[in-house]
GROMACS .gro file of C-alpha atoms in nm:
model
  221
    1MET     CA    1  -1.435  -0.659   1.543
    2ALA     CA    2  -1.406  -0.346   1.329
    3MET     CA    3  -1.782  -0.290   1.367
    4GLN     CA    4  -1.763  -0.316   1.745
    5LEU     CA    5  -1.474  -0.072   1.770
    6MET     CA    6  -1.605   0.198   1.537
    7ARG     CA    7  -1.657   0.537   1.689
    8LYS     CA    8  -1.957   0.752   1.608
    9LYS     CA    9  -1.883   1.013   1.342
   10SER     CA   10  -2.018   1.359   1.400
   11ILE     CA   11  -2.009   1.500   1.050
   12GLY     CA   12  -2.253   1.367   0.795
   13ILE     CA   13  -2.159   0.999   0.785
   14SER     CA   14  -2.404   0.722   0.851
   15LEU     CA   15  -2.239   0.479   1.094
   16MET     CA   16  -2.421   0.189   0.933
   17VAL     CA   17  -2.297   0.279   0.584
   18LEU     CA   18  -1.942   0.320   0.704
   19GLY     CA   19  -1.956  -0.002   0.901
   20VAL     CA   20  -2.079  -0.208   0.608
   21ILE     CA   21  -1.808  -0.069   0.382
   22ALA     CA   22  -1.536  -0.123   0.639
   23VAL     CA   23  -1.633  -0.479   0.727
   24PHE     CA   24  -1.668  -0.576   0.363
   25ALA     CA   25  -1.334  -0.422   0.276
   26VAL     CA   26  -1.159  -0.598   0.565
   27SER     CA   27  -1.288  -0.932   0.444
   28GLY     CA   28  -1.177  -0.845   0.092
   29CYS     CA   29  -0.830  -0.759   0.215
   30ALA     CA   30  -0.802  -1.079   0.412
   31GLY     CA   31  -0.902  -1.280   0.110
   32ASN     CA   32  -0.639  -1.113  -0.104
   33GLY     CA   33  -0.350  -1.108   0.141
   34GLY     CA   34  -0.385  -0.735   0.202
   35VAL     CA   35  -0.401  -0.739   0.579
   36SER     CA   36  -0.095  -0.957   0.614
   37THR     CA   37   0.115  -0.705   0.416
   38MET     CA   38  -0.008  -0.392   0.593
   39THR     CA   39   0.235  -0.188   0.797
   40ASP     CA   40   0.195  -0.139   1.171
   41THR     CA   41   0.070   0.212   1.096
   42THR     CA   42  -0.206   0.082   0.869
   43LYS     CA   43  -0.303  -0.192   1.114
   44GLY     CA   44  -0.316   0.068   1.387
   45GLY     CA   45  -0.572   0.259   1.186
   46ILE     CA   46  -0.801  -0.042   1.169
   47ILE     CA   47  -0.750  -0.159   1.526
   48GLY     CA   48  -0.798   0.196   1.648
   49GLY     CA   49  -1.154   0.180   1.526
   50ALA     CA   50  -1.185   0.395   1.216
   51GLY     CA   51  -1.175   0.119   0.955
   52GLY     CA   52  -1.056   0.373   0.702
   53ALA     CA   53  -0.757   0.165   0.602
   54ALA     CA   54  -1.001  -0.107   0.510
   55ILE     CA   55  -1.210   0.136   0.307
   56GLY     CA   56  -0.899   0.218   0.110
   57ALA     CA   57  -0.844  -0.146   0.027
   58ILE     CA   58  -1.003  -0.368  -0.235
   59ILE     CA   59  -1.365  -0.278  -0.313
   60ASP     CA   60  -1.604  -0.529  -0.468
   61HIS     CA   61  -1.877  -0.379  -0.684
   62SER     CA   62  -2.124  -0.632  -0.547
   63ASN     CA   63  -2.108  -0.449  -0.214
   64PRO     CA   64  -2.424  -0.231  -0.208
   65TRP     CA   65  -2.228   0.060  -0.059
   66ALA     CA   66  -1.932   0.040  -0.294
   67GLY     CA   67  -2.095   0.271  -0.547
   68ALA     CA   68  -2.122   0.554  -0.297
   69LEU     CA   69  -1.759   0.522  -0.194
   70ILE     CA   70  -1.626   0.488  -0.547
   71GLY     CA   71  -1.844   0.777  -0.658
   72ALA     CA   72  -1.709   1.002  -0.382
   73ALA     CA   73  -1.355   0.896  -0.471
   74GLY     CA   74  -1.409   0.972  -0.839
   75GLY     CA   75  -1.355   0.611  -0.942
   76ALA     CA   76  -1.141   0.316  -0.846
   77LEU     CA   77  -0.809   0.180  -0.965
   78THR     CA   78  -0.733  -0.160  -1.112
   79GLY     CA   79  -0.446  -0.367  -0.982
   80ALA     CA   80  -0.223  -0.306  -1.281
   81VAL     CA   81  -0.202   0.071  -1.232
   82VAL     CA   82  -0.221   0.112  -0.854
   83GLY     CA   83   0.152   0.128  -0.795
   84HIS     CA   84   0.213   0.378  -1.075
   85PHE     CA   85  -0.079   0.597  -0.967
   86MET     CA   86   0.033   0.613  -0.606
   87ASP     CA   87   0.396   0.671  -0.702
   88ASP     CA   88   0.282   0.973  -0.904
   89ARG     CA   89   0.080   1.099  -0.607
   90LYS     CA   90   0.390   1.066  -0.389
   91LYS     CA   91   0.581   1.282  -0.637
   92ASP     CA   92   0.296   1.535  -0.639
   93LEU     CA   93   0.299   1.553  -0.260
   94GLU     CA   94   0.676   1.578  -0.238
   95LYS     CA   95   0.682   1.859  -0.492
   96ALA     CA   96   0.398   2.054  -0.330
   97LEU     CA   97   0.532   1.991   0.021
   98ALA     CA   98   0.895   2.066  -0.060
   99PRO     CA   99   0.903   2.377   0.165
  100GLN     CA  100   0.753   2.183   0.458
  101ILE     CA  101   0.977   1.880   0.402
  102ASN     CA  102   1.290   2.094   0.373
  103ALA     CA  103   1.190   2.281   0.689
  104GLY     CA  104   1.146   1.953   0.876
  105GLU     CA  105   0.773   2.010   0.926
  106ALA     CA  106   0.647   1.694   0.750
  107SER     CA  107   0.769   1.371   0.594
  108VAL     CA  108   0.628   1.162   0.308
  109GLN     CA  109   0.690   0.795   0.236
  110ILE     CA  110   0.526   0.515   0.040
  111LEU     CA  111   0.428   0.201   0.228
  112ALA     CA  112   0.440  -0.162   0.120
  113ASP     CA  113   0.067  -0.165   0.036
  114ASN     CA  114   0.103   0.137  -0.198
  115ALA     CA  115  -0.040   0.371   0.064
  116LEU     CA  116   0.125   0.706   0.127
  117LEU     CA  117   0.219   0.812   0.478
  118VAL     CA  118   0.244   1.180   0.568
  119THR     CA  119   0.368   1.237   0.922
  120GLU     CA  120   0.394   1.538   1.149
  121THR     CA  121   0.736   1.607   1.293
  122GLY     CA  122   0.829   1.731   1.637
  123SER     CA  123   0.798   2.092   1.520
  124THR     CA  124   0.440   2.050   1.393
  125ALA     CA  125   0.310   1.802   1.650
  126PHE     CA  126   0.028   1.882   1.890
  127ALA     CA  127   0.123   2.073   2.202
  128PRO     CA  128   0.124   1.859   2.520
  129GLY     CA  129  -0.231   1.789   2.633
  130SER     CA  130  -0.379   1.974   2.334
  131ALA     CA  131  -0.603   1.859   2.049
  132VAL     CA  132  -0.565   2.186   1.857
  133VAL     CA  133  -0.395   2.132   1.521
  134ASN     CA  134  -0.054   2.296   1.506
  135SER     CA  135  -0.069   2.590   1.264
  136GLY     CA  136   0.258   2.469   1.112
  137PHE     CA  137   0.087   2.152   0.990
  138ILE     CA  138  -0.210   2.325   0.825
  139PRO     CA  139  -0.032   2.392   0.490
  140THR     CA  140   0.054   2.021   0.474
  141LEU     CA  141  -0.310   1.926   0.531
  142GLN     CA  142  -0.422   2.170   0.262
  143THR     CA  143  -0.181   2.010   0.017
  144ILE     CA  144  -0.311   1.663   0.102
  145ALA     CA  145  -0.668   1.782   0.054
  146ASN     CA  146  -0.580   1.938  -0.282
  147VAL     CA  147  -0.408   1.623  -0.411
  148VAL     CA  148  -0.688   1.391  -0.297
  149SER     CA  149  -0.957   1.619  -0.440
  150THR     CA  150  -0.773   1.671  -0.769
  151TYR     CA  151  -0.679   1.312  -0.849
  152GLY     CA  152  -0.939   1.116  -0.651
  153LYS     CA  153  -0.933   0.736  -0.621
  154THR     CA  154  -0.803   0.750  -0.265
  155THR     CA  155  -0.926   0.753   0.093
  156ILE     CA  156  -0.762   0.902   0.400
  157VAL     CA  157  -0.704   0.757   0.745
  158VAL     CA  158  -0.591   0.995   1.019
  159ILE     CA  159  -0.414   0.829   1.312
  160GLY     CA  160  -0.366   1.036   1.626
  161HIS     CA  161  -0.098   0.965   1.883
  162PRO     CA  162  -0.101   1.057   2.253
  163ASP     CA  163   0.143   1.216   2.493
  164SER     CA  164   0.371   0.994   2.696
  165THR     CA  165   0.192   1.083   3.019
  166GLY     CA  166  -0.154   1.000   3.153
  167THR     CA  167  -0.354   0.684   3.197
  168GLN     CA  168  -0.442   0.450   2.912
  169ALA     CA  169  -0.792   0.599   2.899
  170GLN     CA  170  -0.654   0.953   2.891
  171ARG     CA  171  -0.412   0.866   2.612
  172GLN     CA  172  -0.691   0.703   2.413
  173THR     CA  173  -0.915   1.008   2.449
  174LEU     CA  174  -0.641   1.253   2.353
  175ALA     CA  175  -0.526   1.043   2.057
  176ASN     CA  176  -0.886   1.019   1.931
  177GLN     CA  177  -0.942   1.392   1.971
  178ARG     CA  178  -0.626   1.473   1.780
  179ALA     CA  179  -0.718   1.243   1.493
  180GLU     CA  180  -1.070   1.386   1.477
  181ALA     CA  181  -0.936   1.743   1.480
  182ILE     CA  182  -0.732   1.675   1.168
  183ARG     CA  183  -1.022   1.491   1.005
  184THR     CA  184  -1.252   1.786   1.068
  185MET     CA  185  -0.996   2.021   0.916
  186LEU     CA  186  -0.965   1.804   0.602
  187LEU     CA  187  -1.343   1.807   0.565
  188GLY     CA  188  -1.336   2.185   0.588
  189MET     CA  189  -1.082   2.183   0.307
  190GLY     CA  190  -1.327   2.005   0.078
  191VAL     CA  191  -1.253   1.633   0.119
  192ALA     CA  192  -1.574   1.428   0.111
  193PRO     CA  193  -1.668   1.296   0.458
  194VAL     CA  194  -1.701   0.934   0.346
  195LEU     CA  195  -1.339   0.941   0.232
  196VAL     CA  196  -1.186   1.044   0.565
  197THR     CA  197  -1.182   0.844   0.888
  198ALA     CA  198  -0.993   0.901   1.209
  199SER     CA  199  -0.884   0.706   1.515
  200GLY     CA  200  -0.633   0.728   1.795
  201ASN     CA  201  -0.359   0.483   1.879
  202PRO     CA  202  -0.302   0.501   2.258
  203ASN     CA  203  -0.022   0.244   2.239
  204SER     CA  204   0.179   0.443   1.988
  205ARG     CA  205   0.555   0.422   2.004
  206TYR     CA  206   0.562   0.794   1.925
  207MET     CA  207   0.387   0.917   2.241
  208ASP     CA  208   0.484   1.272   2.148
  209GLY     CA  209   0.173   1.426   2.001
  210ARG     CA  210   0.234   1.347   1.636
  211ALA     CA  211  -0.036   1.247   1.392
  212GLU     CA  212  -0.015   1.042   1.074
  213VAL     CA  213  -0.221   1.084   0.758
  214VAL     CA  214  -0.236   0.767   0.549
  215ILE     CA  215  -0.362   0.796   0.190
  216HIS     CA  216  -0.490   0.463   0.057
  217PRO     CA  217  -0.576   0.376  -0.304
  218VAL     CA  218  -0.931   0.264  -0.377
  219VAL     CA  219  -0.881  -0.057  -0.572
  220SER     CA  220  -1.158  -0.226  -0.767
  221SER     CA  221  -1.168  -0.604  -0.775
   0.00000   0.00000   0.00000
């Protein structure tokens, strides 16, 4: 299903390569209980079509595309150190984003699957009907890009959310455009294209123009 729902990427990613990685990773997660423990946010990233949450899950070296992903991520983590590594990255983000967090411009939390969730707030959300990234959220994105590039071993899923108005199709389009706008900005900040995927969630409970950036560990089996 992930293959059927994937959207075409416009910046330097082969759809076939991404699809193989995503499908393999989904099956790996299912076999290890990963999908059943994912949050609604993480599931939304997969169902939305990007498959990036799956890419951030367990990677098997027998997968012919795993080497490219692990190489771009600067390596993979083993199960024993995943929690500690991601907890340290949370501390790094919280320290670097302290001005934004204190100003109510972003929030950071760790999820049950050791992923990190960085969320826009009402003050940094997209303007109604717009897919232009709020300038107030750009420093947060730069910090995320710096942490991912510095420490590696992670992938990013961007999940866009729509406005509360419009048809289902209009909400889907706007949510996708918002997610892709943030993805494009992260690429411009130096994050490798294979490490960043984006999708919209038209059924979001937010419905207020926010976006979520989910940082997943790359875990080697």
